[in-house]
């Protein structure tokens, strides 16, 4: 089922896991997750926005990396469909979803001084909102971890074409960042979902291939890339929030 994974691109700042990760260059996702279980156990975490890729990883991890922790960033502006899926996930897989919120005082100051839609004014304002609601909570979520797993795929957008299986996350102290679905296509993802009856966000059936905060996400047109519905008023090269810096 799993397509082969690409060669890894790791900086030498991670000594022990470096050679081990390189050895996984042709391994299927199941083997990558099994290695995460052996190497890190509960010291690794899966970051989930509860998009379809993350649901695939959660489903695979329950069998191949059961110690992997799952966390999400609740920005306070998620669509109700996302909260519904989180509950379905908790009940179906019997897992705790660690939830990290933005700092209350920073959100209060942002909205009190700049309003509720400051992120639409310009790129800098949008990045400030993302920094408060996402980037800072992620920093807390990754504190004390040794590795984290994401659902990034190269095919998702022009900002992700260089995504590799493994990276050094210099933004968070040099821990290991793994992207097991890097080479998967959209068809691969949905084939797995259908074959394994994996639950997914109802918004996917309404034309939302990528789902984030409700005010910043819309459905896409058939000819648009998967992240065209994120911050659609900006240029495509700006379709990241800061969680995954573009290199």
PDB file of C-alpha atoms in Angstrom:
ATOM      1  CA  UNK A   1       0.000   0.000   0.000  1.00  0.00           C
ATOM      2  CA  UNK A   2       2.642   2.488   1.045  1.00  0.00           C
ATOM      3  CA  UNK A   3       4.692   4.071  -1.763  1.00  0.00           C
ATOM      4  CA  UNK A   4       8.464   4.126  -1.272  1.00  0.00           C
ATOM      5  CA  UNK A   5       9.868   7.083   0.615  1.00  0.00           C
ATOM      6  CA  UNK A   6      12.532   9.410  -0.705  1.00  0.00           C
ATOM      7  CA  UNK A   7      16.077   9.721   0.526  1.00  0.00           C
ATOM      8  CA  UNK A   8      16.406  11.701   3.711  1.00  0.00           C
ATOM      9  CA  UNK A   9      18.046  15.078   4.076  1.00  0.00           C
ATOM     10  CA  UNK A  10      19.456  15.382   7.570  1.00  0.00           C
ATOM     11  CA  UNK A  11      21.958  17.850   8.953  1.00  0.00           C
ATOM     12  CA  UNK A  12      24.711  16.384  11.116  1.00  0.00           C
ATOM     13  CA  UNK A  13      23.454  18.183  14.218  1.00  0.00           C
ATOM     14  CA  UNK A  14      21.456  15.075  15.195  1.00  0.00           C
ATOM     15  CA  UNK A  15      24.111  12.438  15.913  1.00  0.00           C
ATOM     16  CA  UNK A  16      22.485   9.129  16.913  1.00  0.00           C
ATOM     17  CA  UNK A  17      19.276   9.080  14.831  1.00  0.00           C
ATOM     18  CA  UNK A  18      21.049  10.318  11.713  1.00  0.00           C
ATOM     19  CA  UNK A  19      22.301   7.024  10.273  1.00  0.00           C
ATOM     20  CA  UNK A  20      19.181   5.216  11.457  1.00  0.00           C
ATOM     21  CA  UNK A  21      16.924   7.660   9.633  1.00  0.00           C
ATOM     22  CA  UNK A  22      19.024   7.440   6.469  1.00  0.00           C
ATOM     23  CA  UNK A  23      18.573   3.693   6.487  1.00  0.00           C
ATOM     24  CA  UNK A  24      14.827   4.253   6.075  1.00  0.00           C
ATOM     25  CA  UNK A  25      15.162   6.002   2.723  1.00  0.00           C
ATOM     26  CA  UNK A  26      13.251   3.266   0.865  1.00  0.00           C
ATOM     27  CA  UNK A  27      11.054   2.091   3.729  1.00  0.00           C
ATOM     28  CA  UNK A  28       7.249   2.177   3.688  1.00  0.00           C
ATOM     29  CA  UNK A  29       5.449   4.350   6.220  1.00  0.00           C
ATOM     30  CA  UNK A  30       4.701   1.376   8.456  1.00  0.00           C
ATOM     31  CA  UNK A  31       8.422   0.729   8.917  1.00  0.00           C
ATOM     32  CA  UNK A  32       9.186   4.387   9.524  1.00  0.00           C
ATOM     33  CA  UNK A  33       6.600   4.518  12.305  1.00  0.00           C
ATOM     34  CA  UNK A  34       7.820   1.234  13.784  1.00  0.00           C
ATOM     35  CA  UNK A  35      11.312   2.740  13.927  1.00  0.00           C
ATOM     36  CA  UNK A  36       9.915   5.840  15.663  1.00  0.00           C
ATOM     37  CA  UNK A  37       8.321   3.534  18.234  1.00  0.00           C
ATOM     38  CA  UNK A  38      11.578   1.683  18.898  1.00  0.00           C
ATOM     39  CA  UNK A  39      13.825   4.715  18.836  1.00  0.00           C
ATOM     40  CA  UNK A  40      11.705   7.305  20.656  1.00  0.00           C
ATOM     41  CA  UNK A  41       8.498   5.805  21.994  1.00  0.00           C
ATOM     42  CA  UNK A  42       6.506   8.418  23.915  1.00  0.00           C
ATOM     43  CA  UNK A  43       9.324  10.939  23.478  1.00  0.00           C
ATOM     44  CA  UNK A  44       8.013  11.489  19.948  1.00  0.00           C
ATOM     45  CA  UNK A  45       4.719  13.132  19.018  1.00  0.00           C
ATOM     46  CA  UNK A  46       2.449  13.412  16.037  1.00  0.00           C
ATOM     47  CA  UNK A  47       1.270  16.952  15.291  1.00  0.00           C
ATOM     48  CA  UNK A  48      -2.285  16.751  14.023  1.00  0.00           C
ATOM     49  CA  UNK A  49      -4.554  19.398  12.538  1.00  0.00           C
ATOM     50  CA  UNK A  50      -6.958  16.523  11.806  1.00  0.00           C
ATOM     51  CA  UNK A  51      -6.633  16.847   8.064  1.00  0.00           C
ATOM     52  CA  UNK A  52      -6.841  13.636   6.070  1.00  0.00           C
ATOM     53  CA  UNK A  53      -3.059  13.048   6.067  1.00  0.00           C
ATOM     54  CA  UNK A  54      -2.940  13.263   9.851  1.00  0.00           C
ATOM     55  CA  UNK A  55      -5.821  10.810  10.119  1.00  0.00           C
ATOM     56  CA  UNK A  56      -3.897   8.328   7.976  1.00  0.00           C
ATOM     57  CA  UNK A  57      -0.889   8.684  10.275  1.00  0.00           C
ATOM     58  CA  UNK A  58      -3.004   8.302  13.406  1.00  0.00           C
ATOM     59  CA  UNK A  59      -4.537   5.120  11.995  1.00  0.00           C
ATOM     60  CA  UNK A  60      -1.132   3.692  11.065  1.00  0.00           C
ATOM     61  CA  UNK A  61       0.458   4.767  14.343  1.00  0.00           C
ATOM     62  CA  UNK A  62      -2.096   2.903  16.453  1.00  0.00           C
ATOM     63  CA  UNK A  63      -0.701  -0.322  14.979  1.00  0.00           C
ATOM     64  CA  UNK A  64       2.940   0.517  14.372  1.00  0.00           C
ATOM     65  CA  UNK A  65       3.785   3.238  16.924  1.00  0.00           C
ATOM     66  CA  UNK A  66       1.266   2.973  19.775  1.00  0.00           C
ATOM     67  CA  UNK A  67       3.433   5.030  22.146  1.00  0.00           C
ATOM     68  CA  UNK A  68       3.474   8.012  19.787  1.00  0.00           C
ATOM     69  CA  UNK A  69       1.710  10.927  21.435  1.00  0.00           C
ATOM     70  CA  UNK A  70      -0.834  12.959  19.475  1.00  0.00           C
ATOM     71  CA  UNK A  71      -1.231  16.697  19.951  1.00  0.00           C
ATOM     72  CA  UNK A  72      -3.161  19.489  18.292  1.00  0.00           C
ATOM     73  CA  UNK A  73      -3.085  23.279  18.357  1.00  0.00           C
ATOM     74  CA  UNK A  74      -6.478  24.751  19.178  1.00  0.00           C
ATOM     75  CA  UNK A  75      -6.278  28.294  17.842  1.00  0.00           C
ATOM     76  CA  UNK A  76      -9.748  29.137  19.118  1.00  0.00           C
ATOM     77  CA  UNK A  77     -10.962  29.505  15.537  1.00  0.00           C
ATOM     78  CA  UNK A  78     -11.205  25.937  14.278  1.00  0.00           C
ATOM     79  CA  UNK A  79     -14.287  24.862  12.297  1.00  0.00           C
ATOM     80  CA  UNK A  80     -16.864  22.830  14.242  1.00  0.00           C
ATOM     81  CA  UNK A  81     -16.214  19.911  11.880  1.00  0.00           C
ATOM     82  CA  UNK A  82     -12.658  19.709  13.199  1.00  0.00           C
ATOM     83  CA  UNK A  83     -13.797  19.487  16.817  1.00  0.00           C
ATOM     84  CA  UNK A  84     -16.296  16.792  15.831  1.00  0.00           C
ATOM     85  CA  UNK A  85     -13.514  14.761  14.216  1.00  0.00           C
ATOM     86  CA  UNK A  86     -11.288  15.122  17.270  1.00  0.00           C
ATOM     87  CA  UNK A  87     -14.016  13.531  19.374  1.00  0.00           C
ATOM     88  CA  UNK A  88     -14.528  10.753  16.834  1.00  0.00           C
ATOM     89  CA  UNK A  89     -10.776  10.126  16.846  1.00  0.00           C
ATOM     90  CA  UNK A  90     -10.527  10.014  20.632  1.00  0.00           C
ATOM     91  CA  UNK A  91     -13.354   7.492  20.857  1.00  0.00           C
ATOM     92  CA  UNK A  92     -12.407   5.313  17.911  1.00  0.00           C
ATOM     93  CA  UNK A  93      -8.704   4.965  18.714  1.00  0.00           C
ATOM     94  CA  UNK A  94      -8.891   5.333  22.473  1.00  0.00           C
ATOM     95  CA  UNK A  95      -6.206   7.996  22.547  1.00  0.00           C
ATOM     96  CA  UNK A  96      -5.703  11.231  24.419  1.00  0.00           C
ATOM     97  CA  UNK A  97      -5.290  14.265  22.192  1.00  0.00           C
ATOM     98  CA  UNK A  98      -2.998  16.731  23.924  1.00  0.00           C
ATOM     99  CA  UNK A  99      -4.351  20.213  23.217  1.00  0.00           C
ATOM    100  CA  UNK A 100      -2.317  23.407  23.243  1.00  0.00           C
ATOM    101  CA  UNK A 101      -3.977  26.811  23.239  1.00  0.00           C
ATOM    102  CA  UNK A 102      -2.452  30.226  22.507  1.00  0.00           C
ATOM    103  CA  UNK A 103      -1.536  32.406  25.463  1.00  0.00           C
ATOM    104  CA  UNK A 104      -4.727  34.129  26.625  1.00  0.00           C
ATOM    105  CA  UNK A 105      -3.183  37.547  27.280  1.00  0.00           C
ATOM    106  CA  UNK A 106      -1.614  37.688  23.813  1.00  0.00           C
ATOM    107  CA  UNK A 107      -4.885  36.828  22.067  1.00  0.00           C
ATOM    108  CA  UNK A 108      -6.764  39.362  24.167  1.00  0.00           C
ATOM    109  CA  UNK A 109      -4.242  42.080  23.337  1.00  0.00           C
ATOM    110  CA  UNK A 110      -4.284  41.231  19.635  1.00  0.00           C
ATOM    111  CA  UNK A 111      -8.055  41.339  19.299  1.00  0.00           C
ATOM    112  CA  UNK A 112      -8.521  44.335  21.597  1.00  0.00           C
ATOM    113  CA  UNK A 113      -6.037  46.507  19.718  1.00  0.00           C
ATOM    114  CA  UNK A 114      -6.225  45.257  16.115  1.00  0.00           C
ATOM    115  CA  UNK A 115      -9.674  43.696  15.891  1.00  0.00           C
ATOM    116  CA  UNK A 116     -10.924  40.250  15.012  1.00  0.00           C
ATOM    117  CA  UNK A 117      -9.749  40.159  11.394  1.00  0.00           C
ATOM    118  CA  UNK A 118      -6.356  41.846  11.589  1.00  0.00           C
ATOM    119  CA  UNK A 119      -4.828  38.944   9.652  1.00  0.00           C
ATOM    120  CA  UNK A 120      -6.548  40.186   6.477  1.00  0.00           C
ATOM    121  CA  UNK A 121      -4.835  43.574   6.501  1.00  0.00           C
ATOM    122  CA  UNK A 122      -1.408  42.500   5.233  1.00  0.00           C
ATOM    123  CA  UNK A 123       1.094  39.656   5.340  1.00  0.00           C
ATOM    124  CA  UNK A 124       2.830  40.918   8.475  1.00  0.00           C
ATOM    125  CA  UNK A 125      -0.461  41.103  10.374  1.00  0.00           C
ATOM    126  CA  UNK A 126      -1.393  37.594   9.281  1.00  0.00           C
ATOM    127  CA  UNK A 127       1.981  36.242  10.390  1.00  0.00           C
ATOM    128  CA  UNK A 128       1.547  37.958  13.758  1.00  0.00           C
ATOM    129  CA  UNK A 129      -1.801  36.202  14.254  1.00  0.00           C
ATOM    130  CA  UNK A 130      -0.299  32.833  13.243  1.00  0.00           C
ATOM    131  CA  UNK A 131       2.681  33.406  15.531  1.00  0.00           C
ATOM    132  CA  UNK A 132       0.370  33.931  18.501  1.00  0.00           C
ATOM    133  CA  UNK A 133      -2.182  31.233  17.729  1.00  0.00           C
ATOM    134  CA  UNK A 134       0.097  28.539  16.255  1.00  0.00           C
ATOM    135  CA  UNK A 135       3.842  29.072  16.382  1.00  0.00           C
ATOM    136  CA  UNK A 136       4.150  29.808  20.098  1.00  0.00           C
ATOM    137  CA  UNK A 137       1.820  26.949  21.132  1.00  0.00           C
ATOM    138  CA  UNK A 138       3.827  24.579  18.919  1.00  0.00           C
ATOM    139  CA  UNK A 139       6.974  25.588  20.757  1.00  0.00           C
ATOM    140  CA  UNK A 140       5.355  24.517  24.024  1.00  0.00           C
ATOM    141  CA  UNK A 141       3.956  21.363  22.463  1.00  0.00           C
ATOM    142  CA  UNK A 142       7.420  20.265  21.319  1.00  0.00           C
ATOM    143  CA  UNK A 143       9.236  21.148  24.543  1.00  0.00           C
ATOM    144  CA  UNK A 144      10.886  18.030  25.926  1.00  0.00           C
ATOM    145  CA  UNK A 145      10.249  15.942  22.798  1.00  0.00           C
ATOM    146  CA  UNK A 146      12.997  14.273  20.816  1.00  0.00           C
ATOM    147  CA  UNK A 147      11.150  13.919  17.526  1.00  0.00           C
ATOM    148  CA  UNK A 148       7.898  14.909  15.891  1.00  0.00           C
ATOM    149  CA  UNK A 149       5.901  13.524  12.993  1.00  0.00           C
ATOM    150  CA  UNK A 150       3.874  15.523  10.467  1.00  0.00           C
ATOM    151  CA  UNK A 151       1.598  14.814   7.505  1.00  0.00           C
ATOM    152  CA  UNK A 152       3.455  17.072   5.057  1.00  0.00           C
ATOM    153  CA  UNK A 153       3.482  15.958   1.412  1.00  0.00           C
ATOM    154  CA  UNK A 154       5.461  17.397  -1.481  1.00  0.00           C
ATOM    155  CA  UNK A 155       2.435  17.476  -3.738  1.00  0.00           C
ATOM    156  CA  UNK A 156       0.409  19.761  -1.462  1.00  0.00           C
ATOM    157  CA  UNK A 157       1.769  23.089  -2.679  1.00  0.00           C
ATOM    158  CA  UNK A 158       4.674  24.997  -4.195  1.00  0.00           C
ATOM    159  CA  UNK A 159       6.015  25.645  -0.695  1.00  0.00           C
ATOM    160  CA  UNK A 160       6.368  21.930   0.062  1.00  0.00           C
ATOM    161  CA  UNK A 161       8.004  20.467  -3.031  1.00  0.00           C
ATOM    162  CA  UNK A 162      11.309  20.016  -1.191  1.00  0.00           C
ATOM    163  CA  UNK A 163       9.879  18.190   1.834  1.00  0.00           C
ATOM    164  CA  UNK A 164      12.030  15.189   2.789  1.00  0.00           C
ATOM    165  CA  UNK A 165      11.354  12.152   4.952  1.00  0.00           C
ATOM    166  CA  UNK A 166      13.537  13.487   7.747  1.00  0.00           C
ATOM    167  CA  UNK A 167      14.815  16.915   8.657  1.00  0.00           C
ATOM    168  CA  UNK A 168      16.582  18.634  11.510  1.00  0.00           C
ATOM    169  CA  UNK A 169      14.169  21.093  13.108  1.00  0.00           C
ATOM    170  CA  UNK A 170      16.524  23.916  13.983  1.00  0.00           C
ATOM    171  CA  UNK A 171      13.589  26.095  15.056  1.00  0.00           C
ATOM    172  CA  UNK A 172      12.934  23.770  17.997  1.00  0.00           C
ATOM    173  CA  UNK A 173      16.363  22.900  19.291  1.00  0.00           C
ATOM    174  CA  UNK A 174      17.470  20.518  16.569  1.00  0.00           C
ATOM    175  CA  UNK A 175      15.018  17.708  17.240  1.00  0.00           C
ATOM    176  CA  UNK A 176      14.180  15.245  14.483  1.00  0.00           C
ATOM    177  CA  UNK A 177      11.226  16.063  12.237  1.00  0.00           C
ATOM    178  CA  UNK A 178       9.762  13.199  10.237  1.00  0.00           C
ATOM    179  CA  UNK A 179       7.418  13.494   7.267  1.00  0.00           C
ATOM    180  CA  UNK A 180       6.524   9.867   6.461  1.00  0.00           C
ATOM    181  CA  UNK A 181       3.990  10.792   3.765  1.00  0.00           C
ATOM    182  CA  UNK A 182       6.375  13.119   1.899  1.00  0.00           C
ATOM    183  CA  UNK A 183       6.170  11.228  -1.391  1.00  0.00           C
ATOM    184  CA  UNK A 184       2.526  10.174  -1.183  1.00  0.00           C
ATOM    185  CA  UNK A 185       0.079  11.546  -3.703  1.00  0.00           C
ATOM    186  CA  UNK A 186      -3.424  12.700  -2.914  1.00  0.00           C
ATOM    187  CA  UNK A 187      -4.654   9.476  -4.523  1.00  0.00           C
ATOM    188  CA  UNK A 188      -2.431   7.418  -2.196  1.00  0.00           C
ATOM    189  CA  UNK A 189      -3.908   9.160   0.844  1.00  0.00           C
ATOM    190  CA  UNK A 190      -7.532   8.674  -0.149  1.00  0.00           C
ATOM    191  CA  UNK A 191      -6.946   5.076  -1.263  1.00  0.00           C
ATOM    192  CA  UNK A 192      -5.677   4.312   2.249  1.00  0.00           C
ATOM    193  CA  UNK A 193      -8.635   6.105   3.845  1.00  0.00           C
ATOM    194  CA  UNK A 194     -11.149   4.138   1.815  1.00  0.00           C
ATOM    195  CA  UNK A 195      -9.394   0.797   2.227  1.00  0.00           C
ATOM    196  CA  UNK A 196      -9.225   1.177   6.010  1.00  0.00           C
ATOM    197  CA  UNK A 197     -12.430   3.121   6.708  1.00  0.00           C
ATOM    198  CA  UNK A 198     -10.444   5.948   8.325  1.00  0.00           C
ATOM    199  CA  UNK A 199     -12.643   8.794   9.644  1.00  0.00           C
ATOM    200  CA  UNK A 200     -11.980  12.202   8.125  1.00  0.00           C
ATOM    201  CA  UNK A 201     -13.104  15.811   8.327  1.00  0.00           C
ATOM    202  CA  UNK A 202     -16.496  16.392   6.706  1.00  0.00           C
ATOM    203  CA  UNK A 203     -15.144  19.555   5.059  1.00  0.00           C
ATOM    204  CA  UNK A 204     -13.016  17.422   2.733  1.00  0.00           C
ATOM    205  CA  UNK A 205     -16.216  16.349   0.992  1.00  0.00           C
ATOM    206  CA  UNK A 206     -17.127  20.007   0.492  1.00  0.00           C
ATOM    207  CA  UNK A 207     -14.041  20.952  -1.481  1.00  0.00           C
ATOM    208  CA  UNK A 208     -11.606  21.684   1.375  1.00  0.00           C
ATOM    209  CA  UNK A 209      -8.400  19.664   0.775  1.00  0.00           C
ATOM    210  CA  UNK A 210      -6.564  21.694   3.449  1.00  0.00           C
ATOM    211  CA  UNK A 211      -8.288  22.789   6.657  1.00  0.00           C
ATOM    212  CA  UNK A 212      -7.063  25.330   9.183  1.00  0.00           C
ATOM    213  CA  UNK A 213      -8.746  28.171  11.031  1.00  0.00           C
ATOM    214  CA  UNK A 214     -12.284  28.805   9.808  1.00  0.00           C
ATOM    215  CA  UNK A 215     -11.784  32.467   8.743  1.00  0.00           C
ATOM    216  CA  UNK A 216      -8.607  31.567   6.830  1.00  0.00           C
ATOM    217  CA  UNK A 217      -9.816  28.519   4.917  1.00  0.00           C
ATOM    218  CA  UNK A 218     -12.130  28.117   1.943  1.00  0.00           C
ATOM    219  CA  UNK A 219     -12.987  25.463  -0.619  1.00  0.00           C
ATOM    220  CA  UNK A 220     -10.777  25.299  -3.707  1.00  0.00           C
ATOM    221  CA  UNK A 221     -11.569  25.124  -7.396  1.00  0.00           C
ATOM    222  CA  UNK A 222     -10.728  21.971  -9.396  1.00  0.00           C
ATOM    223  CA  UNK A 223      -7.672  23.564 -11.057  1.00  0.00           C
ATOM    224  CA  UNK A 224      -6.172  24.985  -7.832  1.00  0.00           C
ATOM    225  CA  UNK A 225      -3.521  23.334  -5.673  1.00  0.00           C
ATOM    226  CA  UNK A 226      -4.456  21.739  -2.373  1.00  0.00           C
ATOM    227  CA  UNK A 227      -3.488  24.722  -0.225  1.00  0.00           C
ATOM    228  CA  UNK A 228      -5.027  27.375  -2.455  1.00  0.00           C
ATOM    229  CA  UNK A 229      -7.835  27.740   0.064  1.00  0.00           C
ATOM    230  CA  UNK A 230      -5.482  28.859   2.823  1.00  0.00           C
ATOM    231  CA  UNK A 231      -5.023  32.658   3.067  1.00  0.00           C
ATOM    232  CA  UNK A 232      -6.304  32.869  -0.499  1.00  0.00           C
ATOM    233  CA  UNK A 233      -5.868  36.652  -0.612  1.00  0.00           C
ATOM    234  CA  UNK A 234      -2.084  36.242  -0.471  1.00  0.00           C
ATOM    235  CA  UNK A 235       0.454  34.987  -3.031  1.00  0.00           C
ATOM    236  CA  UNK A 236       0.809  31.201  -3.148  1.00  0.00           C
ATOM    237  CA  UNK A 237       4.407  31.298  -1.903  1.00  0.00           C
ATOM    238  CA  UNK A 238       3.056  32.680   1.386  1.00  0.00           C
ATOM    239  CA  UNK A 239       0.709  29.750   2.076  1.00  0.00           C
ATOM    240  CA  UNK A 240       2.468  28.690   5.281  1.00  0.00           C
ATOM    241  CA  UNK A 241       1.748  29.823   8.824  1.00  0.00           C
ATOM    242  CA  UNK A 242       5.226  29.443  10.317  1.00  0.00           C
ATOM    243  CA  UNK A 243       4.851  25.923  11.702  1.00  0.00           C
ATOM    244  CA  UNK A 244       6.816  24.578   8.740  1.00  0.00           C
ATOM    245  CA  UNK A 245       9.355  27.200   7.614  1.00  0.00           C
ATOM    246  CA  UNK A 246      10.008  27.275   3.879  1.00  0.00           C
ATOM    247  CA  UNK A 247      13.614  26.513   2.993  1.00  0.00           C
TER     248      UNK A 247
END
